[in-house]
Amino acid sequence: MTIEVTDATFEDAITNAGKPAIVDFWAEWCGPCRMLTPIVHELSEQYGDQVVVAKVDVDSNPQISLKFGIRNIPTILFFKNGEVADKQVGVVPKGVLAAKLEALM
């Protein structure tokens, strides 16, 4: 399941999750973000409870976006042990994201 994360819930949902996480930084008006959304949902279904899959709306959550230096969207951050372990900017095939996620497990 993909969850929506906010400035207020990010730490509990991602940093303290105790398992790998991928976080999709996006915006409603962003065409490439909309292209990436189905891929993120597929990863969520594929990996189930093994990972946290989350989305952050950059327009509604400027603090967390600023904290991680998000300047381009879509940007996906990969977290392991609560720390950023990898990053992907732009739309890429599902296999690229899956490989990066597998490396964290």
Backbone as ProteinMPNN parsed JSONL, in Angstrom:
{"seq_chain_A": "MTIEVTDATFEDAITNAGKPAIVDFWAEWCGPCRMLTPIVHELSEQYGDQVVVAKVDVDSNPQISLKFGIRNIPTILFFKNGEVADKQVGVVPKGVLAAKLEALM", "coords_chain_A": {"N_chain_A": [[0.831, -1.178, 0.0], [0.528, 2.191, -0.822], [1.393, 5.077, 0.94], [0.388, 8.378, 1.955], [2.542, 10.906, 2.922], [3.351, 13.512, 5.178], [4.824, 16.705, 6.156], [4.556, 16.602, 8.924], [4.209, 13.864, 9.5], [6.333, 12.467, 8.462], [8.735, 11.636, 9.807], [7.909, 9.599, 11.651], [6.69, 7.788, 9.853], [8.659, 7.169, 7.931], [11.483, 7.603, 8.708], [11.543, 6.294, 11.206], [10.609, 3.79, 10.56], [11.757, 1.243, 10.517], [12.262, -0.441, 8.435], [13.225, -0.781, 4.942], [12.508, 2.049, 2.792], [10.776, 3.763, 0.181], [10.369, 6.947, -1.158], [8.328, 8.987, -2.94], [8.588, 12.06, -4.271], [6.435, 14.458, -5.404], [4.078, 16.356, -7.464], [0.773, 17.55, -8.077], [0.407, 18.927, -10.52], [2.43, 18.072, -12.133], [3.387, 16.493, -14.976], [5.299, 14.325, -15.618], [5.389, 13.226, -13.059], [2.867, 12.119, -12.769], [3.107, 10.105, -14.626], [4.858, 8.415, -13.334], [3.487, 7.557, -11.094], [1.794, 5.129, -11.377], [3.808, 3.192, -11.501], [5.064, 3.391, -9.023], [2.936, 2.561, -7.401], [2.725, -0.092, -8.292], [5.16, -1.136, -7.357], [4.668, -0.928, -4.643], [2.626, -2.818, -4.313], [3.976, -5.096, -5.161], [6.091, -5.444, -3.295], [4.841, -5.311, -0.853], [4.533, -5.702, 2.624], [7.233, -5.603, 3.109], [8.575, -3.277, 2.611], [8.272, 0.31, 3.045], [6.258, 2.323, 1.145], [5.907, 5.479, -0.009], [4.368, 8.699, -0.681], [5.054, 12.13, -1.209], [3.617, 15.189, -1.419], [5.006, 17.888, -2.826], [4.173, 20.539, -2.937], [2.409, 20.837, -0.819], [3.951, 20.156, 1.329], [6.418, 21.683, 2.146], [8.543, 21.769, 4.0], [9.73, 19.198, 4.439], [10.503, 18.649, 1.872], [12.39, 20.66, 1.436], [14.251, 19.964, 3.405], [15.405, 17.637, 2.334], [16.46, 18.608, 0.019], [15.008, 18.687, -2.392], [14.726, 19.525, -5.625], [13.952, 19.037, -8.181], [11.214, 17.402, -9.713], [9.628, 14.4, -10.815], [11.151, 13.042, -7.878], [12.642, 10.319, -6.373], [13.44, 9.095, -3.26], [15.409, 6.711, -1.616], [15.369, 4.943, 1.332], [17.278, 3.559, 3.987], [17.57, 2.152, 7.105], [16.589, 4.534, 8.138], [17.996, 6.528, 6.858], [18.948, 8.371, 3.898], [19.689, 6.38, 1.203], [19.846, 6.112, -1.503], [18.985, 7.67, -4.666], [16.701, 8.779, -7.163], [16.079, 10.705, -9.929], [13.547, 11.898, -12.003], [11.587, 10.162, -14.544], [11.745, 6.706, -14.773], [12.097, 3.274, -15.922], [10.239, 0.627, -14.294], [11.912, -1.5, -13.532], [14.388, -0.32, -12.965], [13.899, 1.119, -10.61], [13.087, -1.002, -8.97], [15.449, -2.511, -8.832], [17.115, -0.772, -7.407], [15.729, -0.712, -5.02], [15.823, -3.413, -4.268], [18.532, -3.604, -3.668], [18.655, -2.478, -1.195], [17.525, -4.249, 0.505]], "CA_chain_A": [[0.0, 0.0, 0.0], [1.238, 3.472, -0.866], [0.848, 6.008, 1.923], [0.688, 9.796, 1.807], [3.322, 11.368, 4.063], [3.4, 14.965, 5.282], [5.906, 17.229, 6.998], [4.306, 16.182, 10.304], [4.23, 12.411, 9.685], [7.468, 11.866, 7.76], [9.688, 10.955, 10.696], [7.33, 8.342, 12.124], [6.389, 6.88, 8.751], [9.83, 6.788, 7.123], [12.73, 7.533, 9.474], [11.41, 5.317, 12.288], [9.834, 2.655, 10.052], [12.411, -0.025, 10.814], [12.43, -1.223, 7.209], [13.52, 0.106, 3.814], [11.396, 2.87, 2.328], [10.952, 4.626, -0.98], [9.497, 8.112, -1.036], [8.129, 9.671, -4.212], [8.287, 13.489, -4.142], [5.658, 14.733, -6.591], [3.081, 17.435, -7.399], [-0.404, 17.279, -8.906], [0.53, 19.568, -11.825], [3.633, 17.539, -12.784], [3.106, 15.405, -15.91], [6.146, 13.157, -15.378], [5.012, 12.621, -11.773], [1.685, 11.294, -13.028], [3.59, 8.925, -15.344], [5.566, 7.564, -12.384], [2.576, 7.085, -10.051], [1.436, 3.705, -11.467], [4.998, 2.377, -11.224], [5.225, 3.408, -7.565], [1.88, 1.696, -6.863], [3.093, -1.481, -8.601], [6.207, -1.518, -6.405], [4.005, -1.079, -3.353], [1.931, -4.107, -4.327], [4.961, -6.166, -5.335], [6.91, -5.65, -2.101], [3.952, -5.44, 0.299], [4.964, -5.256, 3.956], [8.692, -5.617, 3.225], [9.061, -1.895, 2.509], [7.312, 1.401, 3.119], [6.194, 3.078, -0.102], [5.2, 6.705, 0.363], [4.361, 9.836, -1.599], [5.048, 13.439, -0.562], [3.231, 16.3, -2.291], [5.973, 18.946, -2.521], [3.483, 21.817, -2.762], [1.77, 20.847, 0.495], [4.921, 19.783, 2.365], [7.687, 22.311, 1.774], [9.633, 21.561, 4.965], [10.441, 17.947, 4.189], [11.119, 18.795, 0.554], [13.582, 21.488, 1.643], [15.218, 19.189, 4.205], [16.115, 16.686, 1.476], [16.986, 19.293, -1.158], [14.255, 18.308, -3.591], [14.671, 20.657, -6.553], [13.292, 18.56, -9.399], [10.285, 16.307, -9.475], [9.605, 13.523, -9.65], [12.369, 12.533, -7.264], [12.405, 9.231, -5.43], [14.521, 8.828, -2.322], [15.414, 5.362, -1.051], [15.854, 5.021, 2.708], [17.638, 2.346, 4.713], [17.874, 2.513, 8.494], [16.197, 5.918, 8.374], [18.889, 7.445, 6.151], [18.891, 8.302, 2.445], [20.685, 5.447, 0.686], [19.916, 6.241, -2.954], [18.104, 8.712, -5.196], [16.408, 8.716, -8.585], [15.361, 11.888, -10.408], [12.929, 11.696, -13.304], [10.847, 8.936, -14.808], [12.555, 5.573, -15.224], [11.331, 2.036, -15.914], [10.038, -0.032, -13.003], [13.074, -2.328, -13.218], [15.448, 0.509, -12.371], [13.51, 1.371, -9.222], [13.094, -2.279, -8.261], [16.839, -2.884, -8.574], [17.611, 0.08, -6.323], [15.051, -1.161, -3.81], [16.395, -4.724, -3.924], [19.863, -3.387, -3.088], [18.489, -2.063, 0.203], [16.914, -5.324, 1.307]], "C_chain_A": [[0.879, 1.247, 0.0], [0.573, 4.413, 0.13], [1.224, 7.442, 1.572], [1.401, 10.244, 3.077], [3.394, 12.886, 4.005], [4.618, 15.392, 6.078], [5.786, 16.682, 8.419], [4.478, 14.679, 10.521], [5.468, 11.727, 9.115], [8.37, 11.063, 8.696], [9.141, 9.622, 11.184], [7.162, 7.336, 10.996], [7.624, 6.35, 8.032], [11.078, 6.58, 7.983], [12.682, 6.445, 10.542], [10.694, 4.039, 11.855], [10.446, 1.301, 10.401], [12.542, -0.957, 9.617], [12.732, -0.261, 6.067], [12.275, 0.869, 3.372], [11.78, 3.564, 1.028], [9.918, 5.733, -0.868], [9.508, 8.863, -2.358], [7.726, 11.117, -3.924], [7.661, 13.933, -5.46], [4.795, 15.979, -6.394], [1.974, 17.103, -8.388], [-0.231, 17.777, -10.338], [1.658, 18.984, -12.676], [3.295, 16.325, -13.653], [3.975, 14.176, -15.698], [5.82, 12.451, -14.055], [3.821, 11.685, -11.969], [2.073, 10.024, -13.798], [4.226, 7.915, -14.381], [4.632, 6.939, -11.349], [2.187, 5.611, -10.189], [2.609, 2.776, -11.158], [5.213, 2.28, -9.722], [4.171, 2.5, -6.917], [2.182, 0.219, -7.128], [4.17, -1.98, -7.649], [5.612, -1.765, -5.027], [3.305, -2.432, -3.262], [2.917, -5.277, -4.395], [5.705, -6.48, -4.033], [6.106, -5.696, -0.809], [4.523, -4.873, 1.581], [6.474, -5.24, 4.138], [9.277, -4.212, 3.236], [7.913, -0.92, 2.745], [7.387, 2.135, 1.786], [5.321, 4.296, 0.172], [5.308, 7.757, -0.726], [4.308, 11.112, -0.768], [4.713, 14.487, -1.617], [4.113, 17.499, -1.925], [5.309, 20.307, -2.302], [2.874, 21.938, -1.377], [2.746, 20.611, 1.643], [6.299, 20.36, 2.076], [8.835, 22.026, 2.734], [10.427, 20.3, 4.667], [11.126, 17.983, 2.825], [12.413, 19.597, 0.651], [14.663, 20.709, 2.388], [16.051, 18.258, 3.332], [16.582, 17.298, 0.162], [16.294, 18.911, -2.449], [14.094, 19.545, -4.469], [13.973, 20.311, -7.855], [12.329, 17.444, -9.013], [9.913, 15.672, -10.802], [11.022, 13.153, -9.186], [11.957, 11.432, -6.303], [13.658, 9.069, -4.58], [14.327, 7.433, -1.752], [16.059, 5.441, 0.323], [16.177, 3.634, 3.237], [18.106, 2.785, 6.093], [17.62, 3.995, 8.761], [17.032, 6.962, 7.661], [18.723, 7.284, 4.641], [20.041, 7.428, 1.943], [20.859, 5.565, -0.819], [18.876, 7.258, -3.402], [17.904, 8.476, -6.682], [15.59, 9.945, -8.967], [14.824, 11.592, -11.796], [12.235, 10.353, -13.423], [11.8, 7.881, -15.369], [11.676, 4.324, -15.225], [11.267, 1.42, -14.512], [11.26, -0.844, -12.581], [14.206, -1.56, -12.562], [15.147, 0.752, -10.89], [13.546, 0.095, -8.388], [14.515, -2.71, -7.92], [17.422, -2.065, -7.43], [16.998, -0.342, -4.989], [15.607, -2.495, -3.337], [17.759, -4.581, -3.241], [19.775, -2.989, -1.612], [18.014, -3.176, 1.107], [17.908, -6.374, 1.747]], "O_chain_A": [[1.857, 1.331, 0.743], [-0.652, 4.535, 0.163], [2.264, 7.685, 0.961], [0.922, 9.992, 4.182], [3.486, 13.476, 2.928], [5.354, 14.559, 6.609], [6.789, 16.339, 9.045], [4.853, 14.257, 11.615], [5.629, 10.517, 9.275], [8.724, 9.925, 8.39], [9.846, 8.613, 11.134], [7.463, 6.155, 11.169], [7.634, 5.208, 7.574], [11.661, 5.496, 7.98], [13.673, 5.748, 10.76], [10.221, 3.283, 12.703], [9.723, 0.318, 10.563], [12.892, -2.127, 9.77], [12.52, 0.944, 6.201], [11.147, 0.407, 3.547], [12.941, 3.905, 0.803], [8.757, 5.498, -0.532], [10.552, 9.313, -2.831], [6.645, 11.368, -3.392], [8.281, 13.803, -6.516], [4.776, 16.577, -5.319], [2.21, 16.457, -9.409], [-0.678, 17.117, -11.276], [1.817, 19.373, -13.833], [2.958, 15.26, -13.136], [3.442, 13.07, -15.605], [5.959, 11.233, -13.943], [3.778, 10.593, -11.402], [1.434, 8.984, -13.636], [4.139, 6.705, -14.594], [4.955, 5.894, -10.784], [2.244, 4.888, -9.194], [2.414, 1.69, -10.611], [5.511, 1.204, -9.205], [4.483, 1.754, -5.989], [1.92, -0.628, -6.274], [4.108, -3.117, -7.182], [6.005, -2.7, -4.329], [3.388, -3.109, -2.237], [2.711, -6.313, -3.763], [5.923, -7.647, -3.707], [6.639, -6.083, 0.23], [4.944, -3.718, 1.631], [6.955, -4.896, 5.218], [10.345, -3.981, 3.802], [6.74, -1.282, 2.654], [8.471, 2.524, 1.351], [4.152, 4.17, 0.536], [6.202, 7.72, -1.572], [3.611, 11.177, 0.245], [5.445, 14.649, -2.594], [3.978, 18.06, -0.837], [5.833, 21.137, -1.558], [2.829, 23.033, -0.817], [2.406, 20.84, 2.803], [7.24, 19.619, 1.793], [9.994, 22.041, 2.32], [11.658, 20.329, 4.644], [12.203, 17.413, 2.648], [13.412, 19.253, 0.02], [15.843, 20.786, 2.046], [17.252, 18.102, 3.55], [17.053, 16.58, -0.719], [16.937, 18.822, -3.494], [13.406, 20.496, -4.096], [13.463, 21.191, -8.548], [12.597, 16.652, -8.109], [9.889, 16.359, -11.823], [11.941, 12.98, -9.986], [11.028, 11.601, -5.513], [14.77, 8.928, -5.089], [13.206, 7.028, -1.443], [17.172, 5.95, 0.463], [15.46, 2.667, 2.98], [18.938, 3.683, 6.222], [18.351, 4.63, 9.52], [16.805, 8.16, 7.835], [18.399, 6.198, 4.158], [21.209, 7.699, 2.219], [21.892, 5.17, -1.359], [18.004, 7.658, -2.63], [18.815, 8.03, -7.379], [14.531, 10.195, -8.391], [15.546, 11.097, -12.661], [12.291, 9.52, -12.517], [12.554, 8.135, -16.309], [10.62, 4.316, -14.593], [12.129, 1.665, -13.667], [11.605, -0.873, -11.4], [14.904, -2.091, -11.698], [16.019, 0.612, -10.033], [13.984, 0.11, -7.238], [14.759, -3.222, -6.827], [18.139, -2.598, -6.583], [17.669, -0.33, -3.957], [15.837, -2.688, -2.143], [18.092, -5.352, -2.341], [20.742, -3.156, -0.87], [18.088, -3.067, 2.331], [17.535, -7.332, 2.425]]}, "name": "protein", "num_of_chains": 1, "seq": "MTIEVTDATFEDAITNAGKPAIVDFWAEWCGPCRMLTPIVHELSEQYGDQVVVAKVDVDSNPQISLKFGIRNIPTILFFKNGEVADKQVGVVPKGVLAAKLEALM"}
